[in-house]
CSV table of C-alpha atoms and ligand atoms in Angstrom, one decimal:
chain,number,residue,atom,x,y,z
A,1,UNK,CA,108.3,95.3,102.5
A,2,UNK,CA,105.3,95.8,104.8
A,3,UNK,CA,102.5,93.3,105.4
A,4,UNK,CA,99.7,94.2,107.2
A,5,UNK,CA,96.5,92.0,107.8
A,6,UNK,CA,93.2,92.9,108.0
A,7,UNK,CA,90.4,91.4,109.0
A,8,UNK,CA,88.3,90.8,105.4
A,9,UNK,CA,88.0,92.4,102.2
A,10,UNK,CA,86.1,95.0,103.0
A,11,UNK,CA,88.7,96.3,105.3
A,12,UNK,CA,91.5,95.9,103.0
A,13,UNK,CA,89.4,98.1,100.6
A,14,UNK,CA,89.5,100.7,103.4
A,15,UNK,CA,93.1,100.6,104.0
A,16,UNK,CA,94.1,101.1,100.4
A,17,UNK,CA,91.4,104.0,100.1
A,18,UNK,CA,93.2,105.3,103.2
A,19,UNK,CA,96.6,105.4,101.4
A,20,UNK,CA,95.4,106.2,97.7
A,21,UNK,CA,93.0,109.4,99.3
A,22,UNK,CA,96.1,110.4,101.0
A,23,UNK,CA,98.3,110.2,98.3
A,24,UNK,CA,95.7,111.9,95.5
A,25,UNK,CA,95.5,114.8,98.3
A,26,UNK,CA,98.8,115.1,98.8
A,27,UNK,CA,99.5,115.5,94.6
A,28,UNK,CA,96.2,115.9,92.7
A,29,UNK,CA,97.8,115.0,89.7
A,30,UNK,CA,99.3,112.1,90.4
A,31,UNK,CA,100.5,108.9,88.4
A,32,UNK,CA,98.0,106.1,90.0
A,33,UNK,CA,99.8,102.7,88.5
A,34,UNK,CA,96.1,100.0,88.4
A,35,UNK,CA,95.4,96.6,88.6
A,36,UNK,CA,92.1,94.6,87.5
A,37,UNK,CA,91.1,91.2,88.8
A,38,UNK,CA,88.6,90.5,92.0
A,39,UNK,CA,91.0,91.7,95.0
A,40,UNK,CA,91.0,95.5,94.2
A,41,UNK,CA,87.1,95.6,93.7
A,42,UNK,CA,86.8,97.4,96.9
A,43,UNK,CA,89.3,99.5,97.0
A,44,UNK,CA,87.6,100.6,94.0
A,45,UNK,CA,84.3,100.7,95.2
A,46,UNK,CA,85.5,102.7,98.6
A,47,UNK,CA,87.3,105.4,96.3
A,48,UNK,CA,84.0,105.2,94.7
A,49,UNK,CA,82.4,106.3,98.2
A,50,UNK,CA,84.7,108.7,98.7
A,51,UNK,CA,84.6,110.5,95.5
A,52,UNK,CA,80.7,110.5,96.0
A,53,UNK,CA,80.9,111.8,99.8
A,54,UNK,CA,83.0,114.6,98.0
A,55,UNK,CA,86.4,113.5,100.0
A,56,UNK,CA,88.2,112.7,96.7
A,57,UNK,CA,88.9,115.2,93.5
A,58,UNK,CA,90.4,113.1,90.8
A,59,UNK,CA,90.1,115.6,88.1
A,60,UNK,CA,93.8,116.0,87.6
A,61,UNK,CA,94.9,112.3,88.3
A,62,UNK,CA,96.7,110.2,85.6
A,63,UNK,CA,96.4,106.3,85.2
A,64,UNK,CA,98.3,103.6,83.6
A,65,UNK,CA,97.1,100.2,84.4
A,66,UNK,CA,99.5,97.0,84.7
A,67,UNK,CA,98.1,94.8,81.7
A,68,UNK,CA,95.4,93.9,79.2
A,69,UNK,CA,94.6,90.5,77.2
A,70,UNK,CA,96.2,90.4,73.6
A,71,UNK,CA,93.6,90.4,71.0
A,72,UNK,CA,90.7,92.0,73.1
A,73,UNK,CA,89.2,95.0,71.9
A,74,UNK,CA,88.0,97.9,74.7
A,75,UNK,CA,84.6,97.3,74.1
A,76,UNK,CA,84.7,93.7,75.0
A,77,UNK,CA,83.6,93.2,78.6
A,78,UNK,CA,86.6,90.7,79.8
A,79,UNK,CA,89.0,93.0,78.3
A,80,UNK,CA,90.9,95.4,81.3
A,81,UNK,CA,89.9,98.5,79.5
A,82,UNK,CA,86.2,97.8,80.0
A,83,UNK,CA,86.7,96.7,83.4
A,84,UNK,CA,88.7,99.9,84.2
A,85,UNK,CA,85.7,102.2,83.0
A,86,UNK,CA,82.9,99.8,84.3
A,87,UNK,CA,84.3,99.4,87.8
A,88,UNK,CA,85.8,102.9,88.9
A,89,UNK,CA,86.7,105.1,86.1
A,90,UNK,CA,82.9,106.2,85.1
A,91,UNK,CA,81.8,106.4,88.7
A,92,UNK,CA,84.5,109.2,89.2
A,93,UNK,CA,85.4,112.6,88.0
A,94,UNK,CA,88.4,111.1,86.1
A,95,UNK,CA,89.2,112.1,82.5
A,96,UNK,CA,89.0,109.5,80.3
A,97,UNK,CA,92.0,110.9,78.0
A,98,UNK,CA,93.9,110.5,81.5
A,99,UNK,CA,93.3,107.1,81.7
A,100,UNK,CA,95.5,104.6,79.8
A,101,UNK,CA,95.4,100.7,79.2
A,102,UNK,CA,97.7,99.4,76.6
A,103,UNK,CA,96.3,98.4,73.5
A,104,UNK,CA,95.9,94.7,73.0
A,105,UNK,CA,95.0,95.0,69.2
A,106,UNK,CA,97.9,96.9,68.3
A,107,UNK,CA,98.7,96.5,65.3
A,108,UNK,CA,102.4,96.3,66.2
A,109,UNK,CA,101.9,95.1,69.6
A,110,UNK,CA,106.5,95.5,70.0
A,111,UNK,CA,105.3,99.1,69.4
A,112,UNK,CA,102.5,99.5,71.3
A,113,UNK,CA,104.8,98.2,74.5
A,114,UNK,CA,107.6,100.9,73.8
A,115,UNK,CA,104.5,103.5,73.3
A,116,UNK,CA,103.8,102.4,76.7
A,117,UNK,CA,106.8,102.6,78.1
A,118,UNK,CA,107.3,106.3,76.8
A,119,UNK,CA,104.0,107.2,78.4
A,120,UNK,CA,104.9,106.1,81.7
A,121,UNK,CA,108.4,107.6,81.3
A,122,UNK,CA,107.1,110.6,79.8
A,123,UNK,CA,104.9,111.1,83.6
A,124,UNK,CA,107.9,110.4,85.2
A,125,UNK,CA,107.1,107.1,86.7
A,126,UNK,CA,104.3,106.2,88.8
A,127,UNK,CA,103.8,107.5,91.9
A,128,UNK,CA,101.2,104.8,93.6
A,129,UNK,CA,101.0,101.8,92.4
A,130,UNK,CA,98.6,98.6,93.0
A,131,UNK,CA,99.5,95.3,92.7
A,132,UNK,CA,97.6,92.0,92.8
A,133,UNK,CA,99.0,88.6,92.6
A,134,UNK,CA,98.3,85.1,90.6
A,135,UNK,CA,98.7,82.7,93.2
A,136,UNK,CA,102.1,81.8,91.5
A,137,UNK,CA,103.1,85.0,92.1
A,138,UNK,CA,102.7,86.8,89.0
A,139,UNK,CA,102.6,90.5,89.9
A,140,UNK,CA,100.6,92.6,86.3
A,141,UNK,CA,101.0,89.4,83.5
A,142,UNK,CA,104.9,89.0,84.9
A,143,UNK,CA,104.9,85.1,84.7
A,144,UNK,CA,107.8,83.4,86.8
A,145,UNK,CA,110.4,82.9,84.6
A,146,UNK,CA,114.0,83.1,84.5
A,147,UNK,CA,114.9,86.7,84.6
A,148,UNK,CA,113.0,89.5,86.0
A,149,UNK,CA,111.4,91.0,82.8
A,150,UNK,CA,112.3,95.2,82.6
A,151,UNK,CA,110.1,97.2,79.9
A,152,UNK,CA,106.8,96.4,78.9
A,153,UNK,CA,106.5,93.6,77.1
A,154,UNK,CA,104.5,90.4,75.1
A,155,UNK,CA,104.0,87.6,77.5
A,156,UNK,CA,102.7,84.0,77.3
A,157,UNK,CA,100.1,83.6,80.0
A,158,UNK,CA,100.7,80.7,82.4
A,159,UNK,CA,99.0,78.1,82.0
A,160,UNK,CA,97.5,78.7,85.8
A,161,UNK,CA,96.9,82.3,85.1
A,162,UNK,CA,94.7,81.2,81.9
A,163,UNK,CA,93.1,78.4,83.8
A,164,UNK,CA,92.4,81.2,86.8
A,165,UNK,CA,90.9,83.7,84.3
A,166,UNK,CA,88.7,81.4,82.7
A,167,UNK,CA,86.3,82.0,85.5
A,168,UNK,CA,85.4,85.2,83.8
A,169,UNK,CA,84.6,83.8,80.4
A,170,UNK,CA,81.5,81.8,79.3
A,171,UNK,CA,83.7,79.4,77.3
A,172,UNK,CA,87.3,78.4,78.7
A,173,UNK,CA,88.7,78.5,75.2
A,174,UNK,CA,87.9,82.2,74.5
A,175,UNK,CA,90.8,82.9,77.2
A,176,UNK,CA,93.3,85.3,75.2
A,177,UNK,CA,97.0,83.0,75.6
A,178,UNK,CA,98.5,86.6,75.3
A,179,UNK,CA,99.0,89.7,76.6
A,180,UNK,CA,100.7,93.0,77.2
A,181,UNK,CA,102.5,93.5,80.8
A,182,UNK,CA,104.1,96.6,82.3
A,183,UNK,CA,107.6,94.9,83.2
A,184,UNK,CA,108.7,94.8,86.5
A,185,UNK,CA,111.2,98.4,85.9
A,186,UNK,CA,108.2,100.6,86.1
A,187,UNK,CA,106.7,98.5,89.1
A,188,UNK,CA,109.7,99.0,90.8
A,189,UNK,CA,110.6,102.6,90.1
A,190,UNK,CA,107.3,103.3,91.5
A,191,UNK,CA,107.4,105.7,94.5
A,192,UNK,CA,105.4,103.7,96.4
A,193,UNK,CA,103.3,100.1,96.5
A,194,UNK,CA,100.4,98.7,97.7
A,195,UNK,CA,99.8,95.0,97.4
A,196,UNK,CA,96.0,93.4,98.3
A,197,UNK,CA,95.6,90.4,98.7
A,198,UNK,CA,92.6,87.7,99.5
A,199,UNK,CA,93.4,84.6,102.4
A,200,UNK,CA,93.7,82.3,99.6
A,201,UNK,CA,97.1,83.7,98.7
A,202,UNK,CA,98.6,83.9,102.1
A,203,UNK,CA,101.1,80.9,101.1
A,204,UNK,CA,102.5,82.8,97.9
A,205,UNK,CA,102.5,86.5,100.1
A,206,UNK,CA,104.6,84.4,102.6
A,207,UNK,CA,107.1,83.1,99.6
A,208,UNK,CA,107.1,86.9,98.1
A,209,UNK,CA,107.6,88.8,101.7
A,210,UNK,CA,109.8,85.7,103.5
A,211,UNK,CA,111.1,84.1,100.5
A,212,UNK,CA,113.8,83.9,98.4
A,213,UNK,CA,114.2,87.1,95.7
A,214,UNK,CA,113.8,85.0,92.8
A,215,UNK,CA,112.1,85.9,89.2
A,216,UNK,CA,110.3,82.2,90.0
A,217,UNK,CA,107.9,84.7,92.2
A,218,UNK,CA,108.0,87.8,90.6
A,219,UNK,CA,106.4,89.7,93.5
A,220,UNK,CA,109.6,88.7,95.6
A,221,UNK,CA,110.8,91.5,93.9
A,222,UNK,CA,109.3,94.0,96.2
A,223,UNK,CA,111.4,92.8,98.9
A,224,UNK,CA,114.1,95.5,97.2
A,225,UNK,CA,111.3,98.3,97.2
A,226,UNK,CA,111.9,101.0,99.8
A,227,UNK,CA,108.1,101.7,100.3
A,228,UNK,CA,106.0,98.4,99.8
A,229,UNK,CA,103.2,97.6,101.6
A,230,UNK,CA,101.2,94.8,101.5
A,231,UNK,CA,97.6,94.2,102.2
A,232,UNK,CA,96.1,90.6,103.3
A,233,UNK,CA,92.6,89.9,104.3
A,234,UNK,CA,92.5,87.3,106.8
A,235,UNK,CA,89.0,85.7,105.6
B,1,LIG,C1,95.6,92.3,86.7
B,1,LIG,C2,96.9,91.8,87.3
B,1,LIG,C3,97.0,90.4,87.8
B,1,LIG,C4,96.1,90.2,89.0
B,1,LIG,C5,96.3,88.8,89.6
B,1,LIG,C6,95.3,88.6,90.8
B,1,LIG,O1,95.7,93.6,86.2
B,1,LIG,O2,97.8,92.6,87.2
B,1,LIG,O3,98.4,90.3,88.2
B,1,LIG,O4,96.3,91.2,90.0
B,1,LIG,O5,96.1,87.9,88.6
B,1,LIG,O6,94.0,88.6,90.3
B,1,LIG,P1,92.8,88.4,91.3
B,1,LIG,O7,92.7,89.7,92.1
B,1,LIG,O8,91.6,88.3,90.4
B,1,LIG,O9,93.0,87.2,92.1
């Protein structure tokens, strides 16, 4: 596992646009694994620029993102879906039938985590993927826990990860307690990594890239990935 540090988070956008433009160019169709949250907002917005400046085609590019909130319909603007298409996907040449979120009002939501799995299996795995991480080291909705989790799956949200995500919502209580989370398999049999991260999780990147290997911080995990890299921004 790599970890590189950069200066801020305008920088760490610029690395990971470095490594995603590289990798779109080097397969055009490629699977691009996503994450939501604050951190990868500008790696989004610099594959935004680049897109724009005409540097970056993603006509034939697939997505599957990590996670979305149980219960939260696409149109409802904390759900992932809507912040996937708000904050890169209709800015960019990307079709929308390539882009996938799993459904968090599933009817069957055991069934809508097997459909997911089949998608992602059916691409082959992921060639790129981004991660974040909760500052317990949650990598997607991958809570510590036990055991690593495998497929994609139903999760409780941590009580820290709801109290963290409650910034987004006008009333604390509207915070879904559960959602759908790639499982740590696909993360893993990703081709390749990239992890961002802001200063105020340089304790938990030190437990996941020094640490223990322990389901207790899930992103330890990548310390068995042949080509991880994370990103920290020093301020
Ligand atoms: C979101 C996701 C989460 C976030 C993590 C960090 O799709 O997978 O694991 O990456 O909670 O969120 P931020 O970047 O908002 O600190």
């Amino acid at each position: 596992m790599k970890l590189i540090t950069v200066k801020n988070a305008d920088e760490m956008g610029k690395y990971a646009g470095d490594i995603f433009a590289e990798a779109i160019g080097a397969k055009p169709d490629i699977v691009l694994g996503l994450a939501t949250g604050s951190t990868p907002l500008p790696l989004y917005a610099d594959l935004i620029r680049r897109y724009e400046a005409g540097g970056l085609d993603f006509s034939q590019v697939r997505t599957v993102n990590l996670d979305e909130y149980a219960g939260l319909p696409g149109t409802h603007e904390q759900s992932y879906r809507y912040f996937m298409d708000e904050n890169l996907f209709r800015h960019i040449n990307i079709d929308p039938a390539n882009t996938h979120v799993p459904d968090g009002c599933a009817e069957n939501l055991d069934d809508e985590c097997a459909r997911y799995d089949a998608l992602i299996d059916g691409f082959g795995g992921i060639g790129l993927q981004l991660l974040g991480i909760g500052r317990n080291g949650h990598i997607g909705f991958n809570e510590p826990s036990g055991a690593f989790s495998k497929g994609t799956q139903t999760v409780l949200l941590a009580e820290a990860t709801i109290e963290a995500n409650s910034r987004f919502f006008a009333d604390p209580a509207e915070v879904p307690r559960m959602a759908i989370t790639m499982g740590i398999r696909h993360i893993m049999l990703a081709r390749k990594i990239v992890m961002v991260a802001g200063s105020e999780k340089a304790g938990i990147i030190d437990q996941a890239v020094n640490g223990e290997i322990t389901p207790l911080v899930p992103a330890s995990a990548l310390q068995m990935h042949p080509d991880a890299t994370v990103i920290l921004a020093l301020e």
